XYZ file of N, CA and C in Angstrom:
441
model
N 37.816 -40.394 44.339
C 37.385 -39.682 45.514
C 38.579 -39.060 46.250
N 39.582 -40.152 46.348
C 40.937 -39.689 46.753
C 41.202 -38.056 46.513
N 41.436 -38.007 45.332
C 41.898 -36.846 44.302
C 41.226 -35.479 44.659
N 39.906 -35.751 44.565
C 38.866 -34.761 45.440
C 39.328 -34.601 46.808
N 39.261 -35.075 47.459
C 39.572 -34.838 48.735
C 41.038 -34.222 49.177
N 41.699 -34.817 47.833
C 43.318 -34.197 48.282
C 43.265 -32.670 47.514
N 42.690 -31.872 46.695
C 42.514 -30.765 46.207
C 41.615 -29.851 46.831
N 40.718 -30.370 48.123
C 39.816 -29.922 48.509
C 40.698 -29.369 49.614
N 41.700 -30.394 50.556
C 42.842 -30.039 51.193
C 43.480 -29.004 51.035
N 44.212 -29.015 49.504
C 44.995 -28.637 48.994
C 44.561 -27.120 48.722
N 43.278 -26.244 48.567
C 42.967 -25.303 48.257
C 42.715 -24.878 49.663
N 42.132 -25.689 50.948
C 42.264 -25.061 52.014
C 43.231 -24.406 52.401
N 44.350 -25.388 52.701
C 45.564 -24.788 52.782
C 46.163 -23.832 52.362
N 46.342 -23.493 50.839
C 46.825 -22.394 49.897
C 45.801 -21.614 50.524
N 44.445 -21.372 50.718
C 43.428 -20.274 51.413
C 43.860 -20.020 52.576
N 44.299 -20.583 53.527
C 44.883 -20.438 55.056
C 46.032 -19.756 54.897
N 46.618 -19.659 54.134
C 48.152 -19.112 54.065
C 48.057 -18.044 53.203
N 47.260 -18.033 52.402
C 47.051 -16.807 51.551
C 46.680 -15.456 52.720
N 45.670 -16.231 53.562
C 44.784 -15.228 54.308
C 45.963 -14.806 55.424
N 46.377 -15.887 56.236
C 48.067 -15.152 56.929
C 48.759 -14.257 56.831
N 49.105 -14.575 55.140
C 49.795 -13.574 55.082
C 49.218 -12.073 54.533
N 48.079 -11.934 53.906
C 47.633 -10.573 53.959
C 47.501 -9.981 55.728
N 47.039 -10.655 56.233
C 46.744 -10.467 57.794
C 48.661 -9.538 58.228
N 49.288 -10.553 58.171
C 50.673 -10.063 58.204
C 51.065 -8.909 58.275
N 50.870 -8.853 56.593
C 51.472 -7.570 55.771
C 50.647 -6.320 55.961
N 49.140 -7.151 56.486
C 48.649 -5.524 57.095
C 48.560 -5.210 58.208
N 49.354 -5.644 59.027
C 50.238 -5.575 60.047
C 50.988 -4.775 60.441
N 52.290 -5.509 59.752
C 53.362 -4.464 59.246
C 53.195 -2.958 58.930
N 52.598 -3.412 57.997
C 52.183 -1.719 57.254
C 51.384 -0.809 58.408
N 50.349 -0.993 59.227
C 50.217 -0.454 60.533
C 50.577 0.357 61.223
N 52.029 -0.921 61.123
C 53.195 -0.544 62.459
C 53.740 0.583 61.960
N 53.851 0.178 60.832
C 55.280 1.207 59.795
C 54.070 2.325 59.371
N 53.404 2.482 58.722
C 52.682 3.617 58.737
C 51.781 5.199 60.149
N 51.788 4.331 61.211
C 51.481 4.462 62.368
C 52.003 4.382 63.541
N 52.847 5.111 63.017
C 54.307 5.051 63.951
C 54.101 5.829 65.337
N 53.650 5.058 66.095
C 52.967 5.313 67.228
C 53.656 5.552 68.439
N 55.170 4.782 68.683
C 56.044 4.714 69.831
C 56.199 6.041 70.250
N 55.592 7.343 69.832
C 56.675 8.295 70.830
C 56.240 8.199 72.093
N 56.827 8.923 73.094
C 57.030 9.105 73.872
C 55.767 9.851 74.781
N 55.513 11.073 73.473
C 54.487 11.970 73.889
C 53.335 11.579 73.718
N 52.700 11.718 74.650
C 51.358 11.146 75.009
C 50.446 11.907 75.804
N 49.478 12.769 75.312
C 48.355 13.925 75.949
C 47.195 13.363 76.325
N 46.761 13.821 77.434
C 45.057 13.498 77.634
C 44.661 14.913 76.987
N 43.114 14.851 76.813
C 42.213 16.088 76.653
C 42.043 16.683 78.189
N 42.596 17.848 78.143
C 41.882 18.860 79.212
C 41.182 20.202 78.651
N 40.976 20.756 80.113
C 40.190 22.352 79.286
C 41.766 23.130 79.140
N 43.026 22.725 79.211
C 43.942 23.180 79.498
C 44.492 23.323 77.616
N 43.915 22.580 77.169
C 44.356 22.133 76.204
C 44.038 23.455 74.917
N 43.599 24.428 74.805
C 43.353 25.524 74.370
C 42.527 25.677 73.280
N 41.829 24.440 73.108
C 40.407 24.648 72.331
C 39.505 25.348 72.551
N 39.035 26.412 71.831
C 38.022 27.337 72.355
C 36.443 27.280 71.005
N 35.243 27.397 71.134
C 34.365 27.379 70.884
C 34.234 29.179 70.339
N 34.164 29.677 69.464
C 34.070 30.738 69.061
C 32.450 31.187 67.643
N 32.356 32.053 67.566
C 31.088 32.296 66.681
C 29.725 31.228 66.622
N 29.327 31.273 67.763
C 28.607 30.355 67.829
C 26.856 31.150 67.710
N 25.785 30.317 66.250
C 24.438 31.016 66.776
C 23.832 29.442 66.022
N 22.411 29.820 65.710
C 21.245 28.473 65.546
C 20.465 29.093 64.664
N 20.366 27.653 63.549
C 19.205 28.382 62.673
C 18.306 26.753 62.889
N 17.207 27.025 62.711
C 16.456 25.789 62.066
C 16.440 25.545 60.801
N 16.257 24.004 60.629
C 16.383 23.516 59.052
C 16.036 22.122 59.271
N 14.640 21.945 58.330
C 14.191 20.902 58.149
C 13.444 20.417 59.799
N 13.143 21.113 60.748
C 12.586 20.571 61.795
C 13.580 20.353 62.837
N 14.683 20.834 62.470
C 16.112 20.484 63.511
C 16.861 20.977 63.848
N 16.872 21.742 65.389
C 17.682 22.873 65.375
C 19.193 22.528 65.458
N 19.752 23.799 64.888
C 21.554 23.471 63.634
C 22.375 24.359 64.559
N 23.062 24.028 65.042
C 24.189 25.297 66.060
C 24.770 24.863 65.121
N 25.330 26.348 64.928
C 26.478 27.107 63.687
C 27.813 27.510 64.884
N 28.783 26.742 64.252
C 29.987 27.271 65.475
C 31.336 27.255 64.630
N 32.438 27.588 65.517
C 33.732 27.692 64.999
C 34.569 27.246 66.366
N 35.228 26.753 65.840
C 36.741 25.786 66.824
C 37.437 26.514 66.765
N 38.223 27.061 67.707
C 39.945 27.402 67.504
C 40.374 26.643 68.268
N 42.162 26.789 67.678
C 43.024 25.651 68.813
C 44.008 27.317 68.969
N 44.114 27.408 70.440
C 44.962 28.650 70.785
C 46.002 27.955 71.367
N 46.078 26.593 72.184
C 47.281 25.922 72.363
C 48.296 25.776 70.917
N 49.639 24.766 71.754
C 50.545 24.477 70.659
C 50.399 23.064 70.651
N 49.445 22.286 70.318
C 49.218 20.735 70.363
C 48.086 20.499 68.918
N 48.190 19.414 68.380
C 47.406 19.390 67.467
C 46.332 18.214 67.966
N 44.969 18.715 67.742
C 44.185 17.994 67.988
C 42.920 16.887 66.984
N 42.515 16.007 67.082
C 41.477 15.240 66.271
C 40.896 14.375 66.834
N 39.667 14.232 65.895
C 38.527 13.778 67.032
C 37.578 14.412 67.398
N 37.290 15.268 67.615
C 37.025 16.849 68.878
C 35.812 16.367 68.903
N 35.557 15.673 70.289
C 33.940 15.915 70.024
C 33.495 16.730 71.136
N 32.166 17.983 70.402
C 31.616 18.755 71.626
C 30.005 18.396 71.155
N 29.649 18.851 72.224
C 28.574 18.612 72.835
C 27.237 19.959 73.326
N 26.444 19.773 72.997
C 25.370 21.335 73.003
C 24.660 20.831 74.361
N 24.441 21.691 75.481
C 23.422 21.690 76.207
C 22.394 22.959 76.152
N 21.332 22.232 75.691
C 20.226 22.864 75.741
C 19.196 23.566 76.557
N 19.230 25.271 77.515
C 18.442 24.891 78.605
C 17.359 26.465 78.027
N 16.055 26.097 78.421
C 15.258 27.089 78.211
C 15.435 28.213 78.712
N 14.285 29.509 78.887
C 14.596 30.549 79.365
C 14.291 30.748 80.960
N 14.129 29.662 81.353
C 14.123 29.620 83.129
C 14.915 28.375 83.504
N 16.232 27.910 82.607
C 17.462 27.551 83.042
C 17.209 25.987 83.632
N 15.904 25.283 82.867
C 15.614 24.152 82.837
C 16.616 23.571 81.571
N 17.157 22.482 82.073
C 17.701 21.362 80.643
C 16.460 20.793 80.256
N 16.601 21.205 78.383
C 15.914 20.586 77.405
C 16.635 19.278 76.318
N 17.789 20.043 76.481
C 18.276 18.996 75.457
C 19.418 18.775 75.005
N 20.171 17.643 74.593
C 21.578 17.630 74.417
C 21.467 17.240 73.006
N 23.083 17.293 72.363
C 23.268 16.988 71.387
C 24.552 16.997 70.940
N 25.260 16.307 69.850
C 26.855 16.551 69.848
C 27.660 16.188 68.644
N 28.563 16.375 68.297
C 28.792 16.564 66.868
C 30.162 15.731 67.267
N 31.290 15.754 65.787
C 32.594 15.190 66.368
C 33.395 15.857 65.276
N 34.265 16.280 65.379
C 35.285 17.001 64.169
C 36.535 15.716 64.066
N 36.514 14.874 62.804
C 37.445 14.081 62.630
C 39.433 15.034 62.191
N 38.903 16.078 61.833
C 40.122 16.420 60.707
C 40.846 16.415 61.918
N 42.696 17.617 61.941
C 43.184 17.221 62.772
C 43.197 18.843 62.711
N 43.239 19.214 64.026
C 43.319 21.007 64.024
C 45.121 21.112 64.949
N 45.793 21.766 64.319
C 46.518 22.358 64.762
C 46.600 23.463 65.507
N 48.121 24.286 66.101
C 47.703 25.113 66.597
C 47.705 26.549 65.898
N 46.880 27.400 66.052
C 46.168 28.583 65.414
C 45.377 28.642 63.874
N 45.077 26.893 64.125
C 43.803 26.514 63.206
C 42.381 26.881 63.567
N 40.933 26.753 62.769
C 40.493 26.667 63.309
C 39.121 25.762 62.409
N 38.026 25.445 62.760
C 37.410 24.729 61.775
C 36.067 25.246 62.578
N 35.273 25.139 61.160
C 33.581 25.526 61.344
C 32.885 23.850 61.590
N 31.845 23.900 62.157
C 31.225 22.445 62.540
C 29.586 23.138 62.746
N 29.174 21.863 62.564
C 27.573 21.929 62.852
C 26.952 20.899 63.624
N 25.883 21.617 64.511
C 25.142 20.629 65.551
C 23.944 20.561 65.519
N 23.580 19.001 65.010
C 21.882 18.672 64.165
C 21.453 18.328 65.577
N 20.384 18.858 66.060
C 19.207 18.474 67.094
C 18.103 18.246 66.508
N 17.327 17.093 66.000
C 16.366 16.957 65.886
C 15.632 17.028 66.682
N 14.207 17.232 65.758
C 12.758 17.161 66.624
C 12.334 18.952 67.104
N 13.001 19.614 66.452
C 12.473 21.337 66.651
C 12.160 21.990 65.343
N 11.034 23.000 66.253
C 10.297 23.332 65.169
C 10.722 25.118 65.296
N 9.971 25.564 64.717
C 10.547 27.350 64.550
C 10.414 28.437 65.826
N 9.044 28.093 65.984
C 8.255 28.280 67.152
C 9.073 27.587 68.653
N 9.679 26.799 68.454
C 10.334 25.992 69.828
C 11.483 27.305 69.979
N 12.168 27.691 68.677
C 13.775 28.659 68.692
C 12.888 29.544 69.520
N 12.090 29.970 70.350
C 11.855 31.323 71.076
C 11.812 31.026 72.819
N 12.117 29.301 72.505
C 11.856 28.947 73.875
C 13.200 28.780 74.699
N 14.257 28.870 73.970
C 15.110 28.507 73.968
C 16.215 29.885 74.708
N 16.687 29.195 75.837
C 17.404 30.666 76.810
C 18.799 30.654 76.642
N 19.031 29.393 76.593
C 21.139 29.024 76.567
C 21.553 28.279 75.907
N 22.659 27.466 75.535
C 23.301 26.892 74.889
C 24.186 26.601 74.851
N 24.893 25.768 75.777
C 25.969 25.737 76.306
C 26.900 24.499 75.483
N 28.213 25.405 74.757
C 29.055 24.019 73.867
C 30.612 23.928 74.867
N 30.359 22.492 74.847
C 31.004 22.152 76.101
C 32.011 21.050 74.777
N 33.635 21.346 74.703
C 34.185 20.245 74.363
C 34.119 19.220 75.079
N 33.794 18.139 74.717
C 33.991 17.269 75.790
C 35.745 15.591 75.250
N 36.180 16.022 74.447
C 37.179 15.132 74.241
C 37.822 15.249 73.304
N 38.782 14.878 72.883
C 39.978 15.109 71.955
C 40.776 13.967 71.635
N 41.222 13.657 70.761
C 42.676 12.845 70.527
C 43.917 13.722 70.207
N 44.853 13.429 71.175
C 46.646 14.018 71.223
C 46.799 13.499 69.372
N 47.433 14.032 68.692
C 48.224 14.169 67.580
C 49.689 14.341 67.809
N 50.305 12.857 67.563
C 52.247 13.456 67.999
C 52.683 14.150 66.827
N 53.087 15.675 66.380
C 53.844 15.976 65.065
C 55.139 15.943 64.918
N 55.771 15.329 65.397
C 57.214 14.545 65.669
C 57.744 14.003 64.237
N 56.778 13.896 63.290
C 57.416 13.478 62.204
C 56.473 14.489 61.109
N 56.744 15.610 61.245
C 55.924 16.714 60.572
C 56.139 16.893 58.834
């Protein structure tokens, strides 16, 4: 019984330390890959020179799709981007929101195409429809300090 009990120990242990040290080393690698210390550090503003460009709507599948394009006209690189659709009819009532998120990272005088799924519309609804307002609403700073 001894013997059992001392191998039962014995594999805990080697499991506790095994698991440490992956924990560790992916750690490290983190730090060292994600070299995070600079200095420079941005919030999202409207200052920030993201602009919303070619923007229209098709339906598909029951869900109306805003078709748009991002530019970055600043000199900051951005990721993350999430904007946001407000929906208001043709007498300037809010119908509906909706919002997408662009992971890649846009630089400056990049620009990227994105799409905005609103479910629950039908073909007949696209005529009811007066505005559309795409509002960035947030960003993550990108440091290119190590370009």
């Amino acid at each position: 019984m001894k013997f059992f009990l001392n191998k039962i120990i014995y594999g805990f242990l080697f499991g506790l330390g095994l698991s440490l040290a992956v924990i560790i080393s992916a750690y490290v690698y983190d730090q060292l890959v994600n070299d995070d210390d600079s200095n420079e550090k941005k919030t999202f503003s409207n200052d920030a020179g993201l602009t919303v460009i070619d923007q229209h709507q098709i339906v598909r599948d029951s869900a109306l799709v805003i078709l748009a394009k991002i530019e970055n006209k600043g000199s900051d690189t951005w990721q993350r981007i999430t904007i946001e659709a407000e929906i208001f009819d043709k007498d300037g009532v809010f119908v509906d929101e909706c919002a997408t998120s662009i992971r890649e990272k846009l630089r400056p005088a990049e620009s990227e195409n994105f799409d905005i799924y609103c479910s629950g519309w039908k073909d007949n609804d696209l005529s009811d429809i007066g505005e559309i307002n795409l509002i960035i609403k947030d960003a993550n700073f990108v440091s290119e300090k190590n370009k």
